[in-house]
Coordinates of C-alpha atoms and ligand atoms in Angstrom, one line a residue:
P1 CA 74.7 128.8 124.7
Q2 CA 77.1 126.1 126.8
V3 CA 80.1 124.9 126.8
D4 CA 81.7 122.9 128.8
I5 CA 85.4 121.4 128.8
S6 CA 85.5 117.6 129.4
A7 CA 87.3 117.8 133.1
D8 CA 90.1 115.4 131.4
N9 CA 90.8 118.5 129.1
S10 CA 90.1 116.1 126.3
K11 CA 86.6 117.5 124.8
V12 CA 85.1 120.5 124.0
T13 CA 81.6 120.0 124.4
A14 CA 78.9 123.4 123.5
K15 CA 75.2 122.9 123.0
L16 CA 72.5 125.2 122.3
P17 CA 69.2 126.5 124.2
T18 CA 67.4 123.9 120.7
G19 CA 69.7 121.4 121.3
D20 CA 71.8 121.4 118.2
S21 CA 75.4 120.1 120.5
V22 CA 78.6 120.5 118.9
E23 CA 82.1 118.0 120.3
V24 CA 85.8 118.9 120.1
L25 CA 88.5 117.3 120.2
L26 CA 91.8 118.8 121.1
Y27 CA 93.4 116.3 119.2
G28 CA 93.9 117.5 116.0
A29 CA 91.0 119.8 116.7
T30 CA 88.2 116.9 115.4
V31 CA 85.1 117.7 115.8
I32 CA 83.5 114.1 116.5
S33 CA 79.5 115.4 117.0
W34 CA 77.2 117.9 115.4
K35 CA 73.9 117.6 116.5
S36 CA 71.3 119.6 115.1
S37 CA 66.7 118.6 115.2
G38 CA 68.7 115.8 117.8
Q39 CA 70.1 113.3 115.1
E40 CA 73.5 112.6 114.6
N41 CA 74.5 114.5 111.4
L42 CA 78.7 113.2 111.5
W43 CA 79.9 109.8 111.3
L44 CA 82.5 108.2 113.7
S45 CA 84.3 104.7 113.4
Q46 CA 83.1 102.5 116.8
K47 CA 86.7 101.3 116.5
A48 CA 88.0 105.4 116.4
V49 CA 90.9 106.1 118.4
L50 CA 89.7 109.3 121.0
D51 CA 93.0 108.7 122.9
G52 CA 94.9 111.1 120.6
S53 CA 97.6 108.4 120.1
K54 CA 96.0 108.3 115.9
A55 CA 93.8 111.3 114.1
V56 CA 90.4 109.7 114.0
R57 CA 88.2 107.4 112.3
G58 CA 85.3 109.8 111.2
G59 CA 83.8 113.4 112.1
I60 CA 85.7 116.2 111.1
P61 CA 89.6 115.2 110.3
I62 CA 91.7 118.5 110.0
V63 CA 94.5 117.6 106.3
F64 CA 97.2 120.1 107.1
P65 CA 99.6 121.2 105.1
V66 CA 99.6 118.8 102.6
F67 CA 96.8 116.2 101.3
G68 CA 97.4 112.5 100.8
P69 CA 100.5 111.4 100.1
P70 CA 103.4 113.4 100.1
P71 CA 104.8 114.2 97.1
Q72 CA 108.3 113.7 96.1
N73 CA 110.9 116.4 96.1
H74 CA 108.6 118.3 97.7
A75 CA 108.5 120.3 101.1
T76 CA 106.1 118.2 102.4
S77 CA 108.1 115.0 101.5
S78 CA 109.0 113.6 104.7
L79 CA 105.0 114.2 106.1
P80 CA 102.1 111.6 107.0
Q81 CA 99.9 111.6 104.7
H82 CA 97.3 114.1 105.0
G83 CA 99.9 116.0 107.6
F84 CA 100.4 116.7 110.8
A85 CA 97.4 118.4 111.7
R86 CA 95.1 116.2 112.3
S87 CA 97.1 114.1 114.6
T88 CA 98.7 117.3 117.1
R89 CA 97.1 117.6 120.0
W90 CA 95.6 122.1 119.5
E91 CA 95.1 124.6 122.3
Y92 CA 91.9 125.5 123.2
L93 CA 92.0 129.4 123.0
G94 CA 88.2 130.5 123.7
K95 CA 84.7 130.7 123.6
S96 CA 82.3 134.0 121.4
T97 CA 79.1 133.3 122.5
S98 CA 75.5 135.3 120.8
E99 CA 72.3 135.5 122.7
S100 CA 69.5 135.2 120.7
G101 CA 67.7 138.6 120.9
A102 CA 63.9 138.1 123.8
L103 CA 61.7 137.5 120.9
S104 CA 64.1 135.2 119.2
R105 CA 63.6 132.5 121.1
G106 CA 67.5 131.2 120.7
G107 CA 66.2 131.3 117.3
D108 CA 69.7 133.8 116.9
D109 CA 72.1 131.6 119.7
S110 CA 75.4 130.9 118.1
V111 CA 78.5 129.7 119.7
K112 CA 82.0 129.9 118.1
L113 CA 85.6 127.8 119.5
D114 CA 88.4 128.2 118.6
F115 CA 91.5 126.2 118.1
G116 CA 94.7 127.5 117.8
L117 CA 98.3 125.4 116.3
S118 CA 101.4 126.4 115.8
Q119 CA 105.4 124.9 114.9
S120 CA 105.7 125.2 118.4
Q121 CA 103.7 122.8 119.5
L122 CA 104.4 119.9 117.1
S123 CA 106.2 118.1 117.3
P124 CA 109.9 117.7 116.9
E125 CA 110.3 115.5 114.0
S126 CA 107.4 117.2 112.7
R127 CA 109.0 120.3 113.2
K128 CA 112.0 119.0 111.4
A129 CA 110.3 117.5 108.5
W130 CA 107.9 120.9 108.1
P131 CA 110.5 122.9 109.3
Y132 CA 108.0 126.6 108.8
D133 CA 107.5 129.2 111.2
F134 CA 103.3 128.8 111.1
S135 CA 100.4 129.2 113.3
L136 CA 96.7 127.8 112.7
V137 CA 93.1 128.9 114.5
Y138 CA 90.3 126.8 113.4
S139 CA 87.2 128.4 114.2
V140 CA 84.5 125.6 114.7
T141 CA 80.8 127.7 115.1
L142 CA 77.0 126.4 115.8
G143 CA 74.4 128.3 114.9
K144 CA 71.2 128.3 113.2
D145 CA 72.1 127.7 109.8
G146 CA 74.6 124.7 110.9
L147 CA 77.9 124.1 111.3
Q148 CA 80.7 126.1 109.9
T149 CA 84.4 125.4 110.6
M150 CA 87.4 127.9 109.1
L151 CA 91.3 127.3 108.8
N152 CA 93.0 130.9 109.2
V153 CA 96.8 130.1 108.4
R154 CA 99.0 132.9 108.6
N155 CA 103.5 132.5 107.9
E156 CA 104.4 133.0 110.8
G157 CA 108.3 133.6 109.4
R158 CA 110.7 136.2 106.9
E159 CA 110.4 132.4 104.2
S160 CA 107.4 131.9 101.9
F161 CA 105.3 128.4 101.5
E162 CA 103.1 126.2 100.0
F163 CA 99.9 124.9 101.3
Q164 CA 97.6 122.4 100.4
M165 CA 94.3 121.6 103.5
L166 CA 91.1 119.5 103.3
L167 CA 87.9 118.8 106.1
H168 CA 87.8 115.4 105.7
S169 CA 84.6 115.2 106.9
Y170 CA 82.7 111.8 107.6
F171 CA 78.6 112.5 106.8
A172 CA 76.5 110.7 108.5
V173 CA 73.9 108.8 105.7
K174 CA 70.8 107.8 107.2
V175 CA 66.9 108.6 105.9
A176 CA 64.6 110.2 107.8
Y177 CA 61.2 109.7 107.7
R178 CA 59.0 112.4 109.7
G179 CA 61.2 112.8 111.6
R180 CA 62.8 110.4 113.0
W181 CA 64.8 108.4 111.2
A182 CA 63.5 104.7 110.8
A183 CA 63.3 102.8 108.2
A184 CA 60.4 104.2 106.5
D185 CA 59.9 101.6 103.7
G186 CA 61.6 98.7 105.1
V187 CA 64.5 99.7 103.1
E188 CA 68.2 100.5 104.3
Q189 CA 68.6 102.9 105.4
N190 CA 71.1 103.6 104.0
I191 CA 74.3 104.2 101.6
S192 CA 72.2 102.8 98.1
R193 CA 69.7 105.8 98.8
V194 CA 72.6 108.3 98.3
S195 CA 73.6 110.9 96.4
I196 CA 76.0 113.9 95.8
S197 CA 74.5 117.1 93.6
G198 CA 76.6 119.9 92.8
L199 CA 79.8 117.9 91.2
A200 CA 78.8 118.6 87.1
G201 CA 80.3 120.7 85.0
T202 CA 84.2 120.6 86.0
S203 CA 86.5 117.6 85.9
Y204 CA 87.9 114.8 88.0
I205 CA 90.4 113.0 89.0
D206 CA 89.0 109.5 90.0
K207 CA 91.6 107.6 92.4
V208 CA 90.3 104.3 92.2
L209 CA 90.8 104.2 88.2
D210 CA 94.6 105.3 88.7
A211 CA 94.3 108.7 89.0
T212 CA 92.9 109.3 85.9
E213 CA 91.1 113.2 85.2
H214 CA 87.7 112.5 83.9
S215 CA 85.0 115.0 82.6
S216 CA 82.2 115.3 85.4
S217 CA 78.2 115.9 83.5
S218 CA 76.2 113.9 84.8
P219 CA 74.5 116.5 87.6
T220 CA 74.7 113.7 90.6
L221 CA 77.5 110.8 91.6
S222 CA 76.0 107.7 93.5
I223 CA 78.1 105.4 96.1
T224 CA 78.3 102.1 93.3
G225 CA 81.1 101.3 95.2
E226 CA 84.2 102.4 96.1
T227 CA 84.9 106.0 95.2
D228 CA 87.4 108.3 95.6
R229 CA 86.9 111.3 93.8
V230 CA 88.7 115.1 93.4
Y231 CA 86.7 117.5 91.9
K232 CA 89.1 120.7 90.6
S233 CA 88.2 123.9 90.3
L234 CA 84.0 124.0 91.1
K235 CA 82.4 126.8 90.0
Q236 CA 79.6 126.7 91.8
D237 CA 79.7 127.1 96.2
T238 CA 77.5 124.1 96.9
T239 CA 77.5 120.5 97.1
S240 CA 74.7 118.7 98.1
I241 CA 73.7 114.9 99.7
L242 CA 70.8 114.0 98.6
Q243 CA 68.8 111.3 100.5
D244 CA 65.9 109.5 98.4
D245 CA 66.6 112.8 96.0
K246 CA 66.3 115.0 99.2
P247 CA 68.5 117.7 100.2
H248 CA 69.2 116.3 103.2
L249 CA 73.0 118.3 103.7
D250 CA 74.3 120.8 101.3
V251 CA 78.6 121.4 101.8
V252 CA 79.3 124.9 101.2
R253 CA 82.4 125.9 100.6
D254 CA 84.4 128.9 100.9
N255 CA 86.9 130.4 99.4
L256 CA 88.5 126.9 99.1
T257 CA 87.8 125.9 95.2
D258 CA 88.0 121.5 95.6
T259 CA 85.6 118.7 96.9
V260 CA 87.2 115.3 97.4
V261 CA 84.0 112.1 97.2
W262 CA 85.6 108.9 99.0
N263 CA 83.7 105.8 100.0
P264 CA 85.8 102.9 101.2
W265 CA 83.6 100.3 100.3
K266 CA 83.8 96.8 101.3
E267 CA 86.7 95.5 101.1
K268 CA 88.9 98.5 101.6
A269 CA 86.7 99.3 104.6
K270 CA 87.5 95.8 106.0
A271 CA 90.6 96.3 105.8
M272 CA 90.7 99.3 108.3
G273 CA 92.1 98.4 111.4
D274 CA 90.1 101.3 113.1
F275 CA 86.5 101.6 110.2
A276 CA 83.5 99.3 112.2
P277 CA 81.6 98.3 111.9
D278 CA 82.8 96.7 108.8
E279 CA 79.7 97.7 106.6
G280 CA 79.5 101.0 108.1
Y281 CA 80.1 102.0 104.8
K282 CA 77.0 101.0 104.6
N283 CA 76.1 105.2 106.7
M284 CA 79.0 107.2 105.5
V285 CA 80.5 109.7 102.7
C286 CA 83.2 111.4 102.7
V287 CA 82.8 115.4 101.1
E288 CA 85.7 116.5 101.2
V289 CA 86.3 120.6 100.6
G290 CA 89.9 121.7 100.5
S291 CA 92.5 123.4 98.0
V292 CA 94.4 120.8 96.8
D293 CA 94.8 121.2 92.7
G294 CA 97.7 122.9 93.6
W295 CA 99.7 124.6 95.6
Q296 CA 98.6 127.7 97.9
K297 CA 101.5 129.8 98.2
L298 CA 101.4 132.1 101.6
E299 CA 104.4 134.7 101.9
G300 CA 105.9 136.1 105.4
G301 CA 103.5 138.0 107.7
D302 CA 100.6 136.3 105.4
T303 CA 97.4 135.0 105.8
F304 CA 94.7 132.6 103.8
E305 CA 91.5 132.1 105.3
G306 CA 89.0 128.4 103.9
G307 CA 86.9 127.1 105.0
Q308 CA 83.4 125.2 104.9
L309 CA 78.9 126.3 106.4
V310 CA 77.7 122.4 106.4
K311 CA 73.9 123.3 106.6
S312 CA 71.3 120.6 107.9
H313 CA 67.7 120.0 106.3
I314 CA 66.3 118.3 108.6
Ligands
TA6_401 O1 90.6 111.8 100.6 C1 90.2 110.6 100.5 C2 91.7 109.6 101.0 O2 92.5 111.0 100.5 C3 90.6 108.5 100.5 O3 92.7 108.4 99.1 C4 92.1 108.3 101.6 O4 93.5 108.0 102.2 C5 91.5 108.0 103.0 O5 92.0 110.1 102.4 C6 91.6 108.1 104.3 O6 92.8 108.6 104.3 P1 93.5 108.4 106.3 O7 95.0 108.8 105.7 O8 93.2 108.8 107.0 O9 92.8 106.3 106.6

């Protein structure tokens, strides 16, 4: 495996002998690219701001310590939506690689990149807004199974705190055709051929329908309009993105119980200044694993770890 840090020290890139690669901005420890079998699996807005002045519109932003607009009368009340992790510069802590054995011809090469964020790296306003002594280690591992991203949260203080976390993954929607991304049959390659499975048998909060609670009975969810659902306490650990009813990406939760499915659709996409092209909502879907229903409580000195393994079927 090969690991490079950009000349301006803003981005770390890792590449495997297979050609698979991952790119991580130190800003927000935001994964902005994950390529496997020569294809980009993540969606990144053409107007995504990548200079560290605003959370990235695309890739995998990290949501911590609060998901969504923070509640009133809570320790997170004065934090911005989705917390500070995605809009603070993390430290690159280093890499660990495993070389494949001569016989496996690169089959089990893998590379793990570690990033750190602790209270001392926060802006004064973030530290004031959420005055807890914490440290995060975010591990991004690229291997033959896919991309694993794990967040380790540690309470470095004596006072307990509560938090939510979520990986706000923007996945690219295309239809593979004999290994190539093409308009296989002239039909537009987009969200109309996508469905999401693995969400049945639980309840979800529908934020498009005024955050009302619904039961989720159908085995798959098609995206036919603005979609913003928080599926809670899912029993099984995998949410899959199907294209033409065939599994394309599996998003496997690790020690997390909730999955959010989001597509802004036409109007909301147009209304976001950093969302481009306007039609881009047809080529992306967010499947976001997290612990966002209620709060995780962490006692002083304790740690929590949760994340995802994303596997591509291409
Ligand atoms: O994950 C879905 C969501 O909470 C939506 O409600 C929408 O707000 C989206 O996140 C994007 O939020 P952002 O703060 O990145 O514009």
